[in-house]
């Protein structure tokens, strides 16, 4: 059973960077052909896929967020991380990490993910 757990600050000030880490257990982030993504849900809105990192370290992002988003990994800790720069209150959301069992280097639908973290609330406010 693969388990994912998000961690990071729950409150970020506008213009600062948001940083979250997802710790994976029960499976390796280097197992092919898996990929690991960040997905968020703003209040009152639907799920929005942000970007991902494949088993081989390749990264891919939602075009509208690409300029502000960076996803990296630490294979020794079986973790992957999200950095979102220059945040605004519109970035307030519940942030999830999730696994796609089959890597696809394009925009992903939430239906493609089989394992999810429980989600972590991030609020952008001064």
mmCIF file of C-alpha atoms in Angstrom:
data_model
loop_
_atom_site.group_PDB
_atom_site.id
_atom_site.type_symbol
_atom_site.label_atom_id
_atom_site.label_comp_id
_atom_site.label_asym_id
_atom_site.label_seq_id
_atom_site.Cartn_x
_atom_site.Cartn_y
_atom_site.Cartn_z
ATOM 1 C CA UNK A 1 0.000 0.000 0.000
ATOM 2 C CA UNK A 2 1.504 3.284 -1.121
ATOM 3 C CA UNK A 3 1.077 6.155 1.297
ATOM 4 C CA UNK A 4 1.802 9.848 0.720
ATOM 5 C CA UNK A 5 2.044 12.580 3.327
ATOM 6 C CA UNK A 6 2.317 16.307 2.652
ATOM 7 C CA UNK A 7 4.216 18.621 4.985
ATOM 8 C CA UNK A 8 5.026 22.299 5.064
ATOM 9 C CA UNK A 9 3.901 25.671 6.389
ATOM 10 C CA UNK A 10 0.194 26.337 6.551
ATOM 11 C CA UNK A 11 0.563 30.107 6.216
ATOM 12 C CA UNK A 12 2.618 31.988 3.637
ATOM 13 C CA UNK A 13 2.877 35.735 3.123
ATOM 14 C CA UNK A 14 2.084 37.269 -0.272
ATOM 15 C CA UNK A 15 5.077 37.542 -2.625
ATOM 16 C CA UNK A 16 6.938 34.812 -0.730
ATOM 17 C CA UNK A 17 7.549 31.251 -1.890
ATOM 18 C CA UNK A 18 5.426 28.292 -0.886
ATOM 19 C CA UNK A 19 7.369 25.079 -0.183
ATOM 20 C CA UNK A 20 5.821 21.675 0.428
ATOM 21 C CA UNK A 21 7.274 18.185 0.690
ATOM 22 C CA UNK A 22 5.603 14.853 0.039
ATOM 23 C CA UNK A 23 6.995 11.805 1.800
ATOM 24 C CA UNK A 24 6.199 8.496 0.126
ATOM 25 C CA UNK A 25 6.128 5.111 1.831
ATOM 26 C CA UNK A 26 5.217 1.656 0.570
ATOM 27 C CA UNK A 27 6.663 2.364 -2.864
ATOM 28 C CA UNK A 28 9.600 4.067 -4.537
ATOM 29 C CA UNK A 29 9.386 7.317 -6.478
ATOM 30 C CA UNK A 30 11.919 5.841 -8.922
ATOM 31 C CA UNK A 31 9.744 2.863 -9.891
ATOM 32 C CA UNK A 32 8.955 2.991 -13.592
ATOM 33 C CA UNK A 33 6.645 4.020 -15.138
ATOM 34 C CA UNK A 34 5.256 6.005 -12.186
ATOM 35 C CA UNK A 35 5.026 9.758 -11.833
ATOM 36 C CA UNK A 36 4.339 11.952 -8.824
ATOM 37 C CA UNK A 37 2.323 15.144 -8.917
ATOM 38 C CA UNK A 38 1.075 18.120 -6.976
ATOM 39 C CA UNK A 39 -2.610 18.980 -7.229
ATOM 40 C CA UNK A 40 -4.476 21.760 -5.452
ATOM 41 C CA UNK A 41 -8.045 22.747 -4.732
ATOM 42 C CA UNK A 42 -8.838 26.397 -4.021
ATOM 43 C CA UNK A 43 -11.876 27.056 -1.829
ATOM 44 C CA UNK A 44 -15.096 26.543 -3.760
ATOM 45 C CA UNK A 45 -13.272 25.370 -6.898
ATOM 46 C CA UNK A 46 -12.265 22.095 -8.522
ATOM 47 C CA UNK A 47 -9.017 20.198 -8.447
ATOM 48 C CA UNK A 48 -6.144 21.721 -10.412
ATOM 49 C CA UNK A 49 -3.142 19.658 -11.466
ATOM 50 C CA UNK A 50 0.032 21.750 -11.025
ATOM 51 C CA UNK A 51 2.899 19.605 -12.220
ATOM 52 C CA UNK A 52 4.796 16.390 -11.678
ATOM 53 C CA UNK A 53 8.068 14.522 -11.621
ATOM 54 C CA UNK A 54 8.515 11.175 -13.321
ATOM 55 C CA UNK A 55 10.364 8.080 -12.125
ATOM 56 C CA UNK A 56 13.437 9.204 -14.059
ATOM 57 C CA UNK A 57 13.430 12.749 -12.634
ATOM 58 C CA UNK A 58 11.805 14.426 -15.644
ATOM 59 C CA UNK A 59 9.544 17.313 -14.675
ATOM 60 C CA UNK A 60 6.462 18.715 -16.391
ATOM 61 C CA UNK A 61 4.175 21.551 -15.427
ATOM 62 C CA UNK A 62 0.805 23.128 -16.031
ATOM 63 C CA UNK A 63 1.575 25.833 -18.601
ATOM 64 C CA UNK A 64 -0.200 28.597 -16.662
ATOM 65 C CA UNK A 65 1.915 27.869 -13.560
ATOM 66 C CA UNK A 66 5.195 26.880 -15.193
ATOM 67 C CA UNK A 67 6.946 30.208 -14.619
ATOM 68 C CA UNK A 68 6.327 30.012 -10.840
ATOM 69 C CA UNK A 69 6.557 26.268 -10.175
ATOM 70 C CA UNK A 70 9.468 23.956 -9.474
ATOM 71 C CA UNK A 71 9.226 20.293 -8.517
ATOM 72 C CA UNK A 72 12.261 18.367 -7.284
ATOM 73 C CA UNK A 73 13.003 15.122 -5.492
ATOM 74 C CA UNK A 74 15.288 13.496 -2.936
ATOM 75 C CA UNK A 75 15.509 9.841 -3.826
ATOM 76 C CA UNK A 76 17.485 9.020 -0.670
ATOM 77 C CA UNK A 77 14.473 10.102 1.405
ATOM 78 C CA UNK A 78 11.828 8.987 -1.110
ATOM 79 C CA UNK A 79 10.427 12.522 -1.129
ATOM 80 C CA UNK A 80 9.430 15.047 -3.750
ATOM 81 C CA UNK A 81 8.854 18.739 -3.226
ATOM 82 C CA UNK A 82 6.956 21.709 -4.606
ATOM 83 C CA UNK A 83 8.101 25.308 -4.725
ATOM 84 C CA UNK A 84 5.645 27.964 -5.882
ATOM 85 C CA UNK A 85 7.107 31.449 -6.061
ATOM 86 C CA UNK A 86 5.528 34.885 -5.756
ATOM 87 C CA UNK A 87 2.337 33.623 -4.164
ATOM 88 C CA UNK A 88 -0.856 35.665 -3.927
ATOM 89 C CA UNK A 89 -4.086 35.044 -1.998
ATOM 90 C CA UNK A 90 -5.343 33.245 -5.121
ATOM 91 C CA UNK A 91 -2.852 30.478 -4.323
ATOM 92 C CA UNK A 92 -4.740 29.680 -1.121
ATOM 93 C CA UNK A 93 -5.823 26.053 -1.439
ATOM 94 C CA UNK A 94 -5.625 22.546 -0.114
ATOM 95 C CA UNK A 95 -2.514 21.046 -1.669
ATOM 96 C CA UNK A 96 -2.305 17.326 -2.423
ATOM 97 C CA UNK A 97 0.474 15.059 -3.613
ATOM 98 C CA UNK A 98 -0.514 12.017 -5.641
ATOM 99 C CA UNK A 99 0.816 9.117 -7.707
ATOM 100 C CA UNK A 100 0.082 8.407 -11.347
ATOM 101 C CA UNK A 101 0.992 4.778 -12.054
ATOM 102 C CA UNK A 102 1.749 5.605 -15.699
ATOM 103 C CA UNK A 103 3.879 8.622 -16.498
ATOM 104 C CA UNK A 104 2.420 10.964 -19.115
ATOM 105 C CA UNK A 105 4.385 14.180 -19.836
ATOM 106 C CA UNK A 106 1.381 16.439 -20.215
ATOM 107 C CA UNK A 107 -1.544 17.881 -18.316
ATOM 108 C CA UNK A 108 -2.995 15.201 -16.061
ATOM 109 C CA UNK A 109 -6.592 14.635 -15.001
ATOM 110 C CA UNK A 110 -7.244 13.929 -11.305
ATOM 111 C CA UNK A 111 -8.860 10.645 -12.428
ATOM 112 C CA UNK A 112 -5.417 9.317 -13.403
ATOM 113 C CA UNK A 113 -4.078 9.234 -9.836
ATOM 114 C CA UNK A 114 -4.444 6.129 -7.718
ATOM 115 C CA UNK A 115 -2.853 7.179 -4.432
ATOM 116 C CA UNK A 116 -3.259 10.556 -2.736
ATOM 117 C CA UNK A 117 -2.022 12.277 0.367
ATOM 118 C CA UNK A 118 -4.589 13.590 2.814
ATOM 119 C CA UNK A 119 -3.950 17.165 1.714
ATOM 120 C CA UNK A 120 -2.601 20.188 3.531
ATOM 121 C CA UNK A 121 -4.204 23.605 3.786
ATOM 122 C CA UNK A 122 -2.033 26.515 2.687
ATOM 123 C CA UNK A 123 -3.283 30.033 3.241
ATOM 124 C CA UNK A 124 -1.629 33.043 1.638
ATOM 125 C CA UNK A 125 -2.199 36.067 3.808
ATOM 126 C CA UNK A 126 -0.296 38.908 5.397
#
